[in-house]
XYZ file of C-alpha atoms in Angstrom:
541
model
C -18.085 47.659 26.766
C -16.141 46.374 23.715
C -12.971 44.665 24.979
C -10.410 42.705 22.755
C -8.375 40.185 24.719
C -4.675 39.320 23.903
C -2.380 36.581 24.781
C 1.146 36.725 23.277
C 4.099 36.337 25.633
C 4.708 32.573 26.294
C 3.059 30.447 23.844
C -0.170 29.987 21.884
C -0.895 33.792 21.038
C -4.665 34.394 20.602
C -7.287 36.739 20.485
C -10.942 37.199 21.903
C -13.498 39.490 21.515
C -15.961 40.232 24.371
C -18.937 42.797 23.784
C -21.314 43.968 26.634
C -20.338 40.594 28.471
C -20.736 38.327 25.701
C -18.078 36.276 24.054
C -18.335 37.389 20.271
C -15.202 35.649 18.853
C -11.956 33.900 19.779
C -9.380 32.180 17.560
C -5.744 31.252 17.868
C -2.991 32.753 15.611
C -1.759 29.184 14.793
C -5.110 28.699 12.718
C -4.181 31.698 10.346
C -0.294 31.580 10.361
C -0.168 27.609 9.950
C 2.413 27.359 12.647
C 1.700 25.031 15.180
C 1.165 26.924 18.779
C 1.509 30.164 16.856
C 5.546 30.292 17.415
C 8.113 28.236 19.128
C 7.609 28.639 23.007
C 10.844 30.327 23.513
C 11.269 33.953 25.023
C 13.134 35.542 22.223
C 9.988 34.978 19.947
C 7.759 36.965 22.534
C 6.891 39.782 19.754
C 4.957 37.424 17.766
C 1.532 39.320 18.255
C -1.751 37.394 17.241
C -2.284 40.178 14.618
C -4.344 38.224 12.168
C -6.402 36.751 14.843
C -7.012 39.998 16.581
C -7.870 41.780 13.054
C -10.461 38.819 12.408
C -12.148 39.200 15.633
C -12.848 42.601 15.232
C -14.012 42.338 11.833
C -16.266 39.620 12.995
C -17.748 41.876 15.683
C -17.885 44.896 13.355
C -15.596 46.602 15.816
C -12.735 48.975 14.622
C -9.664 49.511 16.924
C -10.503 53.073 17.793
C -14.008 51.671 18.984
C -12.534 49.444 21.688
C -13.071 50.345 25.229
C -10.064 48.372 26.405
C -7.574 45.930 25.033
C -6.517 43.263 27.789
C -2.693 41.886 27.788
C -2.575 38.413 29.895
C 0.670 39.373 31.505
C 1.549 42.164 34.116
C 5.259 43.020 33.857
C 5.046 45.211 36.718
C 4.408 41.894 38.718
C 7.602 40.107 37.387
C 10.741 39.160 39.136
C 13.962 38.554 37.455
C 14.292 34.692 36.358
C 17.273 34.277 38.409
C 15.800 35.731 41.444
C 12.810 33.001 41.150
C 15.329 30.137 40.617
C 14.867 30.091 37.211
C 17.383 29.737 34.208
C 16.086 31.842 31.465
C 18.819 34.384 29.736
C 16.130 35.685 27.621
C 13.923 36.929 30.530
C 14.891 40.627 30.182
C 13.853 40.504 26.583
C 10.560 38.957 27.262
C 9.987 41.613 30.131
C 10.981 44.529 27.956
C 8.538 43.394 25.086
C 5.685 43.066 27.494
C 6.291 46.666 29.035
C 6.133 47.871 25.411
C 3.203 45.751 24.346
C 0.767 48.859 24.029
C 2.979 50.395 21.468
C 3.310 47.036 19.490
C -0.554 46.577 19.749
C -1.241 50.186 18.358
C 1.209 49.682 15.431
C -0.504 46.171 14.752
C -4.225 47.504 14.961
C -4.106 51.216 13.603
C -6.540 53.583 15.399
C -6.018 51.937 18.629
C -5.041 54.167 21.610
C -2.226 52.386 23.462
C -3.545 53.996 26.691
C -6.392 51.761 26.384
C -4.223 48.485 26.636
C -4.593 46.762 30.232
C -2.280 44.685 32.002
C -4.166 41.573 33.499
C -1.811 39.195 35.729
C -1.524 35.962 33.812
C -3.039 33.688 36.491
C -6.050 36.123 37.071
C -6.754 35.814 33.168
C -6.564 32.038 33.256
C -9.069 32.255 36.293
C -11.442 34.602 34.456
C -11.389 32.559 31.607
C -12.916 29.538 33.525
C -15.105 30.826 36.581
C -17.141 33.539 34.669
C -17.180 31.245 31.730
C -18.403 28.230 33.302
C -22.044 27.402 34.022
C -21.555 28.248 37.908
C -20.843 31.811 38.268
C -19.868 31.143 42.023
C -17.499 28.736 41.440
C -13.946 28.119 43.102
C -11.019 28.129 40.273
C -7.950 26.339 40.496
C -4.950 27.473 38.022
C -1.941 25.414 37.298
C 0.311 25.840 34.343
C 4.045 26.335 33.761
C 4.586 29.889 34.929
C 3.160 33.393 35.096
C 4.962 36.643 36.464
C 6.175 35.146 39.625
C 4.049 32.266 40.325
C 2.768 28.961 38.757
C -0.737 28.583 40.303
C -3.622 30.311 41.938
C -6.501 29.125 44.012
C -9.509 31.251 44.611
C -13.327 31.663 44.255
C -15.392 33.760 42.077
C -18.372 35.352 44.191
C -20.467 38.052 42.876
C -18.126 38.584 39.903
C -15.313 39.419 41.995
C -12.002 36.943 42.328
C -11.008 36.348 45.923
C -7.607 34.678 45.761
C -6.502 32.643 48.666
C -3.255 30.765 47.588
C -0.503 31.242 45.071
C 2.743 28.825 44.431
C 5.644 30.846 43.846
C 8.326 29.753 41.512
C 10.364 27.854 40.775
C 7.976 25.299 42.003
C 5.728 24.501 39.060
C 3.676 21.311 38.124
C 3.681 22.630 34.793
C 7.334 23.184 34.376
C 7.778 19.661 35.927
C 5.933 18.040 33.164
C 7.631 20.008 30.425
C 10.834 19.041 31.613
C 9.612 15.349 31.808
C 8.196 15.985 28.056
C 11.823 16.797 26.736
C 13.428 14.218 28.914
C 11.342 11.536 27.010
C 12.208 12.886 23.529
C 9.138 15.054 22.794
C 8.636 18.823 22.193
C 8.624 20.805 25.358
C 5.385 22.997 25.881
C 3.820 21.202 22.890
C 3.862 17.482 23.522
C 2.803 16.948 27.036
C -0.292 15.114 25.976
C 1.709 12.474 24.431
C 3.228 11.779 27.786
C 0.104 11.472 29.075
C -1.055 9.032 26.506
C 2.352 6.907 27.298
C 1.522 6.833 30.922
C -1.263 4.298 30.274
C 1.261 1.528 28.904
C 3.409 2.020 32.086
C 3.437 1.393 36.020
C 4.118 4.089 38.362
C 7.125 2.194 39.985
C 8.888 5.151 40.523
C 6.309 7.234 42.356
C 7.713 6.892 46.006
C 11.005 8.735 44.746
C 9.317 11.078 42.764
C 7.270 12.098 45.790
C 10.305 13.307 47.477
C 10.508 16.021 45.024
C 7.040 16.570 44.099
C 4.207 16.796 46.708
C 1.604 19.088 48.386
C 2.865 21.031 51.204
C -0.473 21.180 53.178
C -1.061 24.909 53.029
C -2.493 25.297 49.451
C 0.937 25.029 47.881
C 3.208 22.369 46.662
C 6.827 21.430 45.714
C 7.737 20.766 42.258
C 11.205 21.530 41.448
C 14.797 19.834 40.956
C 13.527 16.553 39.680
C 16.688 14.473 38.438
C 14.940 12.675 35.596
C 18.129 10.847 34.446
C 18.268 9.135 37.908
C 14.900 7.045 36.764
C 15.959 6.529 32.896
C 18.422 8.232 30.397
C 17.160 10.798 28.154
C 15.310 9.441 25.276
C 16.526 10.783 21.734
C 13.527 12.075 19.477
C 13.942 9.210 17.101
C 14.431 6.423 19.640
C 11.879 3.704 20.192
C 10.204 4.150 23.606
C 10.763 1.439 26.033
C 8.895 0.250 29.579
C 11.260 2.467 31.612
C 9.911 5.423 29.561
C 6.364 4.482 30.086
C 6.802 3.719 33.754
C 8.176 7.272 34.257
C 5.461 8.847 32.382
C 3.046 6.763 34.656
C 4.913 8.014 37.904
C 4.703 11.336 37.058
C 1.046 11.245 35.854
C 0.334 9.724 39.274
C 2.207 12.097 41.263
C 0.632 15.124 39.357
C -2.857 13.730 40.062
C -2.003 13.162 43.895
C -0.948 16.789 44.114
C -4.044 17.979 41.980
C -6.390 16.293 44.245
C -4.655 17.457 47.424
C -4.796 21.383 46.334
C -8.735 20.829 45.462
C -9.510 19.617 48.822
C -7.314 22.405 50.450
C -9.084 24.846 48.387
C -12.525 23.661 49.418
C -11.909 23.737 53.135
C -10.806 27.578 52.591
C -13.379 28.590 50.076
C -16.068 26.186 50.151
C -18.582 25.948 47.117
C -19.816 23.040 45.302
C -18.257 23.843 41.697
C -14.574 24.029 40.790
C -13.507 25.413 37.277
C -10.054 24.663 35.954
C -7.740 26.495 33.801
C -3.879 26.545 33.035
C -2.141 24.341 30.817
C -2.219 21.508 33.359
C -5.925 21.620 33.072
C -5.612 19.836 29.709
C -4.683 17.088 31.269
C -8.095 14.876 31.053
C -6.573 11.823 33.111
C -6.045 14.121 35.928
C -9.428 15.893 35.630
C -11.081 12.704 35.749
C -9.329 11.503 39.021
C -10.284 15.001 40.490
C -13.994 14.690 39.640
C -14.107 11.269 41.298
C -12.091 11.858 44.262
C -12.132 15.681 44.972
C -14.529 17.536 47.153
C -16.545 19.332 44.228
C -19.913 18.073 42.858
C -19.298 19.861 39.586
C -15.842 20.284 37.816
C -15.845 22.320 34.760
C -12.655 22.662 32.475
C -12.361 25.809 30.096
C -12.033 24.494 26.538
C -9.093 26.448 25.801
C -7.373 25.877 29.012
C -3.782 26.783 28.057
C -2.444 30.302 27.426
C -4.645 30.871 24.672
C -7.477 30.914 26.959
C -6.096 33.996 28.819
C -6.878 36.180 25.779
C -10.600 35.345 26.749
C -10.009 35.699 30.265
C -8.624 38.970 30.345
C -11.574 40.143 28.265
C -14.025 38.562 30.467
C -12.136 39.888 33.908
C -12.735 43.498 32.634
C -16.257 42.858 31.363
C -19.414 43.649 33.116
C -21.592 40.801 33.853
C -19.686 38.309 31.666
C -22.026 35.616 30.330
C -20.947 31.739 30.615
C -19.521 30.364 27.688
C -22.146 28.838 24.984
C -19.686 26.591 23.277
C -15.989 26.476 21.582
C -17.220 27.201 18.269
C -15.857 30.726 18.439
C -13.703 31.035 15.305
C -14.232 31.661 11.374
C -16.874 29.998 9.228
C -18.061 30.314 5.782
C -21.448 30.465 4.053
C -22.616 27.868 1.830
C -22.110 30.066 -1.297
C -18.373 30.893 0.017
C -17.567 27.222 0.061
C -19.000 26.453 -3.210
C -16.819 29.368 -4.564
C -13.920 27.853 -3.067
C -14.601 24.441 -4.565
C -15.307 25.856 -7.849
C -12.150 27.943 -7.804
C -9.917 24.826 -6.773
C -11.646 22.917 -9.737
C -12.368 19.844 -7.854
C -15.579 17.754 -8.707
C -18.313 17.751 -5.928
C -21.653 17.134 -5.259
C -24.633 18.749 -2.864
C -26.464 15.621 -1.482
C -29.959 15.943 0.027
C -28.349 15.544 3.523
C -24.554 15.820 3.969
C -25.086 13.765 7.406
C -26.722 10.941 5.867
C -23.868 10.956 3.273
C -21.181 10.877 5.644
C -22.940 8.279 7.881
C -23.005 5.945 4.873
C -19.367 6.617 4.085
C -18.214 5.725 7.772
C -20.565 2.964 7.501
C -18.635 1.625 4.829
C -15.432 2.204 6.881
C -14.249 5.198 4.792
C -12.433 8.132 6.820
C -14.020 11.387 6.423
C -12.954 14.788 6.628
C -15.661 16.888 8.342
C -15.560 20.814 7.966
C -18.605 22.303 9.457
C -19.646 25.726 10.859
C -17.274 27.845 13.275
C -13.982 26.525 13.918
C -13.194 25.659 17.666
C -11.332 27.488 20.045
C -8.900 25.351 22.126
C -6.899 22.305 21.143
C -9.681 19.858 20.889
C -11.844 19.100 17.446
C -15.332 19.233 18.584
C -17.391 18.275 15.590
C -16.262 21.153 13.443
C -12.938 20.505 12.139
C -12.514 16.748 12.332
C -11.669 13.500 10.935
C -14.431 10.772 11.651
C -14.024 6.674 11.315
C -15.933 3.773 12.248
C -15.293 2.805 15.959
C -16.058 -0.877 15.481
C -12.679 -1.691 13.651
C -9.770 -1.847 15.996
C -7.470 -1.230 12.997
C -8.838 2.196 12.373
C -6.788 3.364 15.497
C -3.577 2.403 13.462
C -5.216 3.673 10.191
C -5.884 7.299 11.716
C -2.554 7.468 13.194
C -0.954 6.891 10.079
C -3.029 9.214 8.373
C -1.845 12.002 10.793
C 1.644 10.610 11.295
C 1.047 10.320 14.868
C 2.745 8.069 17.371
C 1.231 4.259 17.588
C 0.524 4.883 21.311
C -1.774 7.811 20.823
C -5.580 7.073 21.337
C -8.589 8.673 19.514
C -11.621 9.858 20.991
C -15.534 8.672 20.714
C -18.125 11.163 19.713
C -21.481 10.347 21.249
C -25.002 11.733 21.861
C -25.375 13.117 25.260
C -28.238 10.989 26.131
C -26.504 7.901 25.093
C -23.200 8.294 27.049
C -24.134 6.829 30.202
C -24.770 3.548 28.938
C -21.366 3.261 27.199
C -19.092 5.503 29.451
C -18.603 5.726 33.174
C -17.293 9.109 34.314
C -18.069 12.827 34.515
C -21.015 13.646 31.986
C -21.913 15.334 30.289
C -18.506 16.078 28.506
C -18.832 18.654 25.840
C -15.090 19.701 25.415
C -13.533 16.406 25.504
C -11.283 17.141 28.615
C -12.024 14.113 30.989
C -11.404 10.398 30.456
C -14.064 7.807 31.131
C -14.167 4.191 31.566
C -15.672 2.382 28.638
C -18.552 -0.216 29.934
C -16.978 -3.463 29.488
C -19.623 -4.819 27.161
C -19.052 -2.101 24.717
C -15.316 -2.354 24.681
C -15.295 -5.017 21.825
C -17.968 -3.164 19.925
C -16.052 0.053 19.708
C -12.311 -0.915 20.088
C -10.819 1.876 17.915
C -11.655 4.369 20.583
C -10.504 2.190 23.837
C -7.219 3.144 25.106
C -4.951 0.472 26.445
C -6.252 1.086 30.014
C -9.673 0.640 29.000
C -10.460 4.389 28.835
C -11.634 6.770 26.353
C -11.776 10.648 26.157
C -15.174 11.487 25.470
C -16.987 13.870 23.770
C -20.552 14.210 24.350
C -22.968 15.945 21.677
C -26.093 18.050 22.586
C -28.453 17.936 19.792
C -29.932 21.387 20.797
C -26.335 22.965 20.087
C -24.919 20.447 17.285
C -27.954 19.558 15.316
C -25.917 18.412 12.113
C -23.536 16.257 14.216
C -26.466 14.540 16.161
C -28.180 13.951 12.587
C -25.045 12.261 11.524
C -24.551 10.220 14.719
C -28.219 8.856 14.490
C -27.828 8.113 10.895
C -24.456 6.191 11.526
C -26.325 4.235 14.318
C -29.422 3.280 12.227
C -26.895 1.571 9.618
C -24.416 0.001 12.333
C -26.152 -0.358 15.485
C -23.300 1.785 17.105
C -23.905 5.290 18.482
C -20.233 6.305 18.477
C -18.186 7.704 15.825
C -14.398 7.994 16.121
C -13.416 11.804 16.358
C -9.863 13.279 16.191
C -8.549 16.756 15.078
C -8.625 17.525 11.174
C -4.929 17.882 10.824
C -1.792 15.819 10.136
C 1.360 15.665 12.783
C 2.999 19.225 13.432
C 0.497 21.123 11.857
C -2.543 23.158 13.419
C -6.076 22.073 13.143
C -7.818 23.029 9.797
C -9.368 26.148 9.836
C -10.242 27.551 6.407
C -11.654 25.929 3.118
C -7.705 26.006 1.742
C -6.416 24.124 4.714
C -9.292 21.531 4.263
C -8.704 21.111 0.659
C -4.849 20.890 1.115
C -5.177 18.407 4.061
C -7.689 16.194 1.873
C -5.346 16.311 -0.988
C -2.211 15.271 0.970
C -4.026 12.648 3.253
C -5.533 9.246 2.560
C -9.185 10.275 3.602
C -12.180 9.246 1.609
C -14.810 12.036 1.717
C -14.550 15.632 2.396
C -17.915 16.971 4.065
C -17.172 20.625 3.533
C -20.574 22.506 4.529
C -23.360 20.772 2.456
C -20.786 19.742 -0.046
C -19.153 16.129 -0.478
C -15.854 15.716 -2.238
C -15.025 12.119 -2.978
C -11.305 10.973 -3.456
C -11.813 8.765 -6.220
C -13.144 11.554 -8.333
C -10.453 14.151 -7.633
C -7.262 12.195 -7.162
C -7.883 9.157 -8.949
């Protein structure tokens, strides 16, 4: 079966192609359009389909629209209720629902040759669940989905057994952990449905002193559901203007909200385990991108294995919808599901841009040497990542042993000073430096940095002594592994700083033009693009 999955309705439009149960390609529209999240997450932009991502997925798989057996759309308008009936204020809800109902027509227009009758509506949270359970290494796993909203709910709990999803609980709107966190994000002066990770980072600078009061509005209900609505954030601290400096009240409120979120997530997992059993839990939904909550769940929850889908947000529902219809879906082999260019194609880009470059004997050794000299490296290798994390394909790399490199990278990227950067480490070395769920290939957990290492790799240690680790399997990522080993030979450090290759407000770099533009506009010392090295001094003086 050839199935194209589409996510388009709320935010992060994306497409994925699954052929005979194997994921062939998956990409987010933002990587093509260069608009962060593909569009603003507001109802009146609902008509922005992931047309470029869908066309690329089909082209990569050698599939024509008329050859598709099905196209899934990760929202079922037949299950939706009017917003006012659900206690939500959303004057554009009728427009969103009308668009969803007409999605088959719009998709047929965007993909000439597609029969609109082949479009199948998959419920939003079912698509989330199917992006996690069947894609995980644990085919009979329990699944927990938490996000802002779907058709009429904000949560799904269940278990996949023999390829079938058995749902045991769903929380009706307006109660929503995702919407609660979104509202706090806006209250703290950040961009709703975009900057929630900034709140998570800010929480580490605060104390949860508002937690007792917050629990009155946000708590588990003991029946597999929860209450999360009507929080009066202004009762804790006035709203922060976007250009206003954050203060301790802001950090304490973030810490309190983070703590209550973690409490509810852990409670829901215990309830699900009692109801459905199993030793593995797969997570999806935007809340599953909260790596601090994931780590607490791994430490305090009832499951032996906790696996998080690397594109856990709405982009992942494109993949989930396709996997839900697929026969015998295969586990996800990695997040590198996007575009790639051959060495010859990259050389043509460099020649066309008229930039001096060299082809060293081993780009891994060249990068390690530059990093050891405390240079910042833009790393562009292989297929781009599906999801929000840079995992060794579209990364900015730096020396972890210099504390000032955190501020330096945040300046390069134009980010807030409280934002951490992540360590990249070989999987077999990780346990000696970090304590927490290992391996961690998708950078979706936080780990305590072993105390004797904190002063040796200060750039990647957050204010609370943790780090969001990416472990590297040399069998899957031989080039990255070679670079890490070469860096350790020069410095004695088995860790390299890894953050996404982009600047603030821009999507992650995807194609060679993006890479050259980012390199030309930011103080980066070396661009490693395929086997080629472009050095700043030789290009920009």
